[in-house]
């Protein structure tokens, strides 16, 4: 909503020194979003005057038509002599009044004006178009003024070229501010000044001889006012002041009648529509559309109507889409000049419609037909139903005043009964909400400034004004008091945390995991939880892979990603690809978040009513329709895990780093992992580790190197490695009790053992057997060498482990350490078929 300061001063007598920025600051304090304050004419310098064209000489021999003009500018040039001006425009004639800028002036740009030689003549000034003066983008021709203005008149004042315009982003709950009336009310409250309400007009009561109107759908249209004006002069044009106000609001002047309806809408906030009465067949009716009906709207589009559309009709059928746009069949005709007779023809009898429509119906029609309009924008946010009579009267008065029309005595006013909304509020509620002491008098005064009727002492009975449908409960009223008193006056206090509260066990565990990965050198990233089939194709998932079963969004942000993720990998790998594209090639990143796993027979969520709280059964049905949402963590590594430098060559990230990251996650969750070989897309089939909770068959994730085809499809570096774990499955046994490590002051005994096993035997199985056989004296075990070759035989491998033994209460003897080693080896031989190397 654009608000010219000069227009606003008609309704609020602001102090003379108040600038647009001062007003913007006060409105922002009151909760409005003022985006910009535009300074119109700030770089405009005169002289800029009205001129009368005395003669026109057509210059030939140039690539385009050029005219040499003599223009009477009165005494503005200091001599009184005609001004010589060369101009290329063709839309004016001898005797026309035009806008002339004289040498020494400066137009917006900046564009200084000086006398100069051009096309063989002297041009001392310029005849101006609207765009050259900053009045709009119309550059098709120069401005032709009405004939009553004398040459030499100051055009800067005449055209109101110097002004300040506030651009306000009106939020949906403040639809009343889509009008000068609404913003003026806020300005009056901000400065504590009286408001000259433009809707306070003397309006004649409804009578029986107004234009006939039938409302078949009172729920869709609860107010319809119709007034008729006859004898309108079709040659009458919108006065300059009206055109300029529309232009400052970024509304293009069209014709007098249409300009007046737009002007009143911007002034009062009530959308109006004008019908050419000679083109309306019979009574006007308001009803819903019928199947198969069509309407050609004012923009020339033929629209197929829905039974939910609210229509304005006459005996011929639909003549308007209520609250959105009128129909072409009854539009106001543009004036047409007949050069032979000199007469001007056009619409001379007009029906003014001022109605109040259901906001939901209007919003749905505008969206259904992709036809947002200034009228629908206001109706869907809530229009004052009591403003219809005043808005119609204001339009009638302007048509009579400017167009020479006559207002017929008939007044149509059909109104459905409206229950009075009363809200009971404790007088100290705003005090308790804000933590300030406003007092009853301040609360009452501020609510009255909003337009409320207030009675009572400790308990206030408040009746909200008709233009504020958003005020429905006591907290709404408390907010009005607080915002008008200034949000900046509300103290900042930390809330008191009740004792015994804090992070849940899951939250503590998730933080531990994040800190553990960050401590291991990983950087956390966050991605949108959306994906499409292209992501699954790039990962090489089979057509029947359960991860392709997704939750589809009805209104996705991106049509190519309409589903919620079932794995973290697409978003994480996308972040890797973006970083690599920006030159960051050595990466270790992780992401933790929810995935969404619908069941094969996932029920459809019901749509509960909005006028009441859902029942327990409806809430249970909504919960049942939610997909399973486990929390997962995923890591990705590429490039060097250990950097190269003067100390030597670094180490490339490998599948072992992904497995170690999974162990880091499990360790932070207090869970021990077991690792075995697996095959699971999108991992390389020979370099994929299946991750299980130790001692169980519960698979909680996978880690390893991506398949080469996936790497190629996603444009990732070779040997990119990833891991993904399901945290809910990882901690399904409950939170583990944290135990500190046992510390012994006695010396350690180290024993090495090398075992030859089949190449297919996992090293983890051998390690588990050694650990089990060694008993409680074993402090740590580490695989330090893997060897294959002729010495161990074909299809075999040698695994060398370092075993550390230590007791907590004594120094181990050599015999005790050897006995523990032999027990570990014996168990490994029995469990895995190993052979002791060198035996």
Short mmCIF file of N, CA and C in Angstrom, two decimals, residues 19 33 114 199 284 305 325 367 410 429 501 577 630 666 704 713 737 749 761 785:
data_model
loop_
_atom_site.label_atom_id
_atom_site.label_comp_id
_atom_site.label_asym_id
_atom_site.label_seq_id
_atom_site.Cartn_x
_atom_site.Cartn_y
_atom_site.Cartn_z
N UNK A 19 8.15 14.68 8.58
CA UNK A 19 8.52 14.19 7.26
C UNK A 19 8.02 12.76 7.06
N UNK A 33 4.74 -2.48 8.62
CA UNK A 33 6.01 -2.72 7.93
C UNK A 33 6.18 -1.69 6.81
N UNK A 114 19.11 23.31 -20.84
CA UNK A 114 19.77 24.53 -21.33
C UNK A 114 19.34 24.76 -22.77
N UNK A 199 -15.08 8.26 5.73
CA UNK A 199 -16.30 7.47 5.61
C UNK A 199 -17.45 8.05 6.42
N UNK A 284 -30.31 -6.81 -11.03
CA UNK A 284 -29.01 -7.40 -10.69
C UNK A 284 -29.24 -8.51 -9.68
N UNK A 305 -16.57 -21.02 -15.42
CA UNK A 305 -16.89 -20.77 -14.02
C UNK A 305 -17.12 -22.05 -13.25
N UNK A 325 -13.40 -9.31 -10.52
CA UNK A 325 -13.33 -8.51 -11.73
C UNK A 325 -14.69 -8.48 -12.41
N UNK A 367 -7.83 -17.20 -6.76
CA UNK A 367 -6.78 -18.19 -6.96
C UNK A 367 -7.16 -19.17 -8.05
N UNK A 410 -33.20 6.95 -5.75
CA UNK A 410 -33.29 5.57 -5.32
C UNK A 410 -32.01 5.07 -4.67
N UNK A 429 -4.94 -7.13 31.70
CA UNK A 429 -4.34 -8.17 30.86
C UNK A 429 -3.16 -7.64 30.05
N UNK A 501 13.65 -29.05 34.69
CA UNK A 501 13.50 -29.14 33.24
C UNK A 501 14.88 -29.08 32.59
N UNK A 577 28.80 -31.80 -3.67
CA UNK A 577 29.01 -31.38 -5.06
C UNK A 577 29.13 -29.85 -5.16
N UNK A 630 12.03 -41.68 11.54
CA UNK A 630 13.23 -41.92 12.35
C UNK A 630 14.28 -40.85 12.12
N UNK A 666 28.35 -44.31 17.12
CA UNK A 666 27.91 -45.34 18.06
C UNK A 666 28.53 -45.14 19.44
N UNK A 704 30.85 -47.06 3.63
CA UNK A 704 31.80 -47.53 2.62
C UNK A 704 31.91 -46.58 1.45
N UNK A 713 27.29 -40.31 -11.92
CA UNK A 713 26.00 -39.65 -12.11
C UNK A 713 25.89 -38.36 -11.31
N UNK A 737 24.20 -46.63 30.19
CA UNK A 737 24.77 -45.98 31.36
C UNK A 737 26.23 -45.64 31.07
N UNK A 749 51.22 -55.73 29.53
CA UNK A 749 51.94 -56.83 28.87
C UNK A 749 51.39 -56.95 27.45
N UNK A 761 36.85 -64.80 5.43
CA UNK A 761 36.53 -64.63 6.86
C UNK A 761 36.74 -63.17 7.25
N UNK A 785 48.27 -55.53 10.85
CA UNK A 785 48.83 -55.95 9.56
C UNK A 785 47.90 -56.96 8.91
#
